[in-house]
PDB file of C-alpha atoms in Angstrom:
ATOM      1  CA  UNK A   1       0.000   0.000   0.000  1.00 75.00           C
ATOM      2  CA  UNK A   2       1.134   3.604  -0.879  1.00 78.00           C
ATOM      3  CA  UNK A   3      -0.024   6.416   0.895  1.00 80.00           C
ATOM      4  CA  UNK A   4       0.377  10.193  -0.809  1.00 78.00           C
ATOM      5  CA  UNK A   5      -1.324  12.525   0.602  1.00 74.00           C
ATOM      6  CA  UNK A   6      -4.959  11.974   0.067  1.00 72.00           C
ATOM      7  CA  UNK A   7      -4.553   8.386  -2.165  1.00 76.00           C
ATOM      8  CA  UNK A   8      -4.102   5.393  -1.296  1.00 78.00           C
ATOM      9  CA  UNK A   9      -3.151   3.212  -3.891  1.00 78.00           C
ATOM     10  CA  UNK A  10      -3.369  -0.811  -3.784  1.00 81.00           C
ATOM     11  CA  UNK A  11      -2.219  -2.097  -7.116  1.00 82.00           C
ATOM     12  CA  UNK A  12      -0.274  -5.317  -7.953  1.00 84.00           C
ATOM     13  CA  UNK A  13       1.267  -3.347 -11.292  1.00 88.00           C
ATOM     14  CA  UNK A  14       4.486  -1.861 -11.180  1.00 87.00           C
ATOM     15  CA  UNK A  15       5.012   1.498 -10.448  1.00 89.00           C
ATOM     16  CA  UNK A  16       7.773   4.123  -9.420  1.00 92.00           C
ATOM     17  CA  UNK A  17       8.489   7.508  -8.725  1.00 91.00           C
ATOM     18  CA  UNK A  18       9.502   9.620 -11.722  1.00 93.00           C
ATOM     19  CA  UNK A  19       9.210  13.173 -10.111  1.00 93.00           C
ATOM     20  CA  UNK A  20       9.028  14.997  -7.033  1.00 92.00           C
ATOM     21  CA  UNK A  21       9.121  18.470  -5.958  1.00 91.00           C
ATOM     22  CA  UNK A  22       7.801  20.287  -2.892  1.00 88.00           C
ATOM     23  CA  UNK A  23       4.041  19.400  -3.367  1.00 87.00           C
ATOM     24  CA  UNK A  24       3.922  17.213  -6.439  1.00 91.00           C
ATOM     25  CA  UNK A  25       4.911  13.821  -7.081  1.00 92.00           C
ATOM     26  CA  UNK A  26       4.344  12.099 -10.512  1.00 93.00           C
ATOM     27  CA  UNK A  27       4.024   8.286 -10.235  1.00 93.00           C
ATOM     28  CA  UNK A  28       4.416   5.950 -13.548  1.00 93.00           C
ATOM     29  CA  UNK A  29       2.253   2.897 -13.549  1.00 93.00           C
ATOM     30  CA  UNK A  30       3.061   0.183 -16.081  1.00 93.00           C
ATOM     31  CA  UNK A  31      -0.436  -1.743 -17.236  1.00 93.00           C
ATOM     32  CA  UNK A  32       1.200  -3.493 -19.586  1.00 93.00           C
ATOM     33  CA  UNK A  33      -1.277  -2.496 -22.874  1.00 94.00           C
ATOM     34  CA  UNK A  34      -4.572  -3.344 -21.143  1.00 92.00           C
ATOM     35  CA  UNK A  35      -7.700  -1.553 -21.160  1.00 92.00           C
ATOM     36  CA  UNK A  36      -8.221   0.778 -18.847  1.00 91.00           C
ATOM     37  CA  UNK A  37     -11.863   1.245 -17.499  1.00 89.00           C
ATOM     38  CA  UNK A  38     -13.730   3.944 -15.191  1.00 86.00           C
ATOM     39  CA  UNK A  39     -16.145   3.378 -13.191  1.00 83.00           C
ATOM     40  CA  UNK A  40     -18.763   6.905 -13.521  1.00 79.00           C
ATOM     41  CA  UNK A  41     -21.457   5.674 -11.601  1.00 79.00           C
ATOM     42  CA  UNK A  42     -21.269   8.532  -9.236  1.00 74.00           C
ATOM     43  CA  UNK A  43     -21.172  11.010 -12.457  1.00 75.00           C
ATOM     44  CA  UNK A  44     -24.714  12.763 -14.330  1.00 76.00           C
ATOM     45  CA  UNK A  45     -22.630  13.403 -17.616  1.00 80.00           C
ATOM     46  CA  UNK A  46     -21.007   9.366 -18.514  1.00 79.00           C
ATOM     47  CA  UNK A  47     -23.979   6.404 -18.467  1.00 81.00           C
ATOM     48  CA  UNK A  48     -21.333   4.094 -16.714  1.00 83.00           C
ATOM     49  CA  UNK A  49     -17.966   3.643 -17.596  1.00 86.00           C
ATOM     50  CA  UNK A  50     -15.187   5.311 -20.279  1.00 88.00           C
ATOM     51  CA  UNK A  51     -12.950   2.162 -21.300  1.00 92.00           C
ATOM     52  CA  UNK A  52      -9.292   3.194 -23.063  1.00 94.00           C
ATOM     53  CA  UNK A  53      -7.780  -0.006 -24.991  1.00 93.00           C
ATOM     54  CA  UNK A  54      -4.728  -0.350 -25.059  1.00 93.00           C
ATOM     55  CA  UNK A  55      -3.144   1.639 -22.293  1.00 95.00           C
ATOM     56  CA  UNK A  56       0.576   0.659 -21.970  1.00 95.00           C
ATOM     57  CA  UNK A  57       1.183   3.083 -18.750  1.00 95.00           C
ATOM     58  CA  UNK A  58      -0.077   5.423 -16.621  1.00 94.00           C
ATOM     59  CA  UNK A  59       1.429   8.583 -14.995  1.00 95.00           C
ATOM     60  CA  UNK A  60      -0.177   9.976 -11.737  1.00 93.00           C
ATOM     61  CA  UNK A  61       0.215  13.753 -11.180  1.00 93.00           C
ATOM     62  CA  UNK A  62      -0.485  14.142  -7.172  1.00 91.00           C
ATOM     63  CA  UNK A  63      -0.669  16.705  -5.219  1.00 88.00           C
ATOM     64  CA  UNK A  64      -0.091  16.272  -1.680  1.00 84.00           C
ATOM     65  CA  UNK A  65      -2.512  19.128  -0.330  1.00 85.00           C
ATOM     66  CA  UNK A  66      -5.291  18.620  -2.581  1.00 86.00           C
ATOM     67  CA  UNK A  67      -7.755  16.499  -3.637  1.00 84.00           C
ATOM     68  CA  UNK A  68      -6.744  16.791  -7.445  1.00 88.00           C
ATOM     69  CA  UNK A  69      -5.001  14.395  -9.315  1.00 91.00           C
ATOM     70  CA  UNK A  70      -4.030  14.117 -12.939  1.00 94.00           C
ATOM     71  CA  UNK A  71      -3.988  11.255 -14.986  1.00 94.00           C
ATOM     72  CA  UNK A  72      -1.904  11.074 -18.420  1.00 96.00           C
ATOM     73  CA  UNK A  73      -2.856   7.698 -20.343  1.00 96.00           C
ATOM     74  CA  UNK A  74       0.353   6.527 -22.210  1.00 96.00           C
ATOM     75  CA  UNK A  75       0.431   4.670 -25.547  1.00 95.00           C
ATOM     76  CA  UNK A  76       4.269   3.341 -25.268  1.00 91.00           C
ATOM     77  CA  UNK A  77       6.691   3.543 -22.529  1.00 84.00           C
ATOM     78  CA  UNK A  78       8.355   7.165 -23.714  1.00 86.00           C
ATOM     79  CA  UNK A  79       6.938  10.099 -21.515  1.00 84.00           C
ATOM     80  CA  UNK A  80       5.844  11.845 -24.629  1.00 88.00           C
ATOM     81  CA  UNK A  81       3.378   8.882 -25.869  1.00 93.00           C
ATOM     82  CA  UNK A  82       0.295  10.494 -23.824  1.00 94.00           C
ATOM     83  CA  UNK A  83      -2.269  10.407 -25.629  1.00 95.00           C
ATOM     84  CA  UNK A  84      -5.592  11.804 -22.953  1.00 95.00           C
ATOM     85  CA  UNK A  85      -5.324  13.120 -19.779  1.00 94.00           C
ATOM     86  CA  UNK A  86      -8.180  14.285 -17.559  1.00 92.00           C
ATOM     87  CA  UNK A  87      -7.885  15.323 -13.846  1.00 92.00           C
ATOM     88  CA  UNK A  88      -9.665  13.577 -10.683  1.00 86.00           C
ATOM     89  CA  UNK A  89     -11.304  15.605  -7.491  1.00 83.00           C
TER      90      UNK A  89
END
């Protein structure tokens, strides 16, 4: 289990620590080019889910004060591969 700031995140994928400065700390996640779903059940604008295919990575913009966190959906292992990011409250 990691604990930053306000997340807690459980995951058997690998991850590390690519970045951190004062309040921010950037976490990559490797999925391994699965699909990616989320859950919007709790959301009036998406029905129930947004799926991505074919997700090889993740990167996790924290902040440790806040509640916000951005997520950058990667299509290959280089940093510049994003291809959607969206932010979390």
């Amino acid at each position: 289990m990691l604990n930053i700031g306000k997340l807690c995140l459980d995951t058997d994928f690998n991850f590390r620590i690519i970045r951190e400065e004062d309040n921010d700390i950037d976490l990559f996640i490797d999925i391994n080019y699965r699909s990616l779903d989320i859950d919007t059940n709790e959301d009036s604008f998406f029905n129930s889910r947004i799926q991505f295919p074919y997700v090889r990575s993740l990167i996790l913009r924290i902040n440790k004060e806040s509640n916000i966190m951005t997520v950058h959906l990667m299509r290959d292992i280089d940093l510049f591969s994003a291809f959607a990011n969206f932010e979390i409250n």
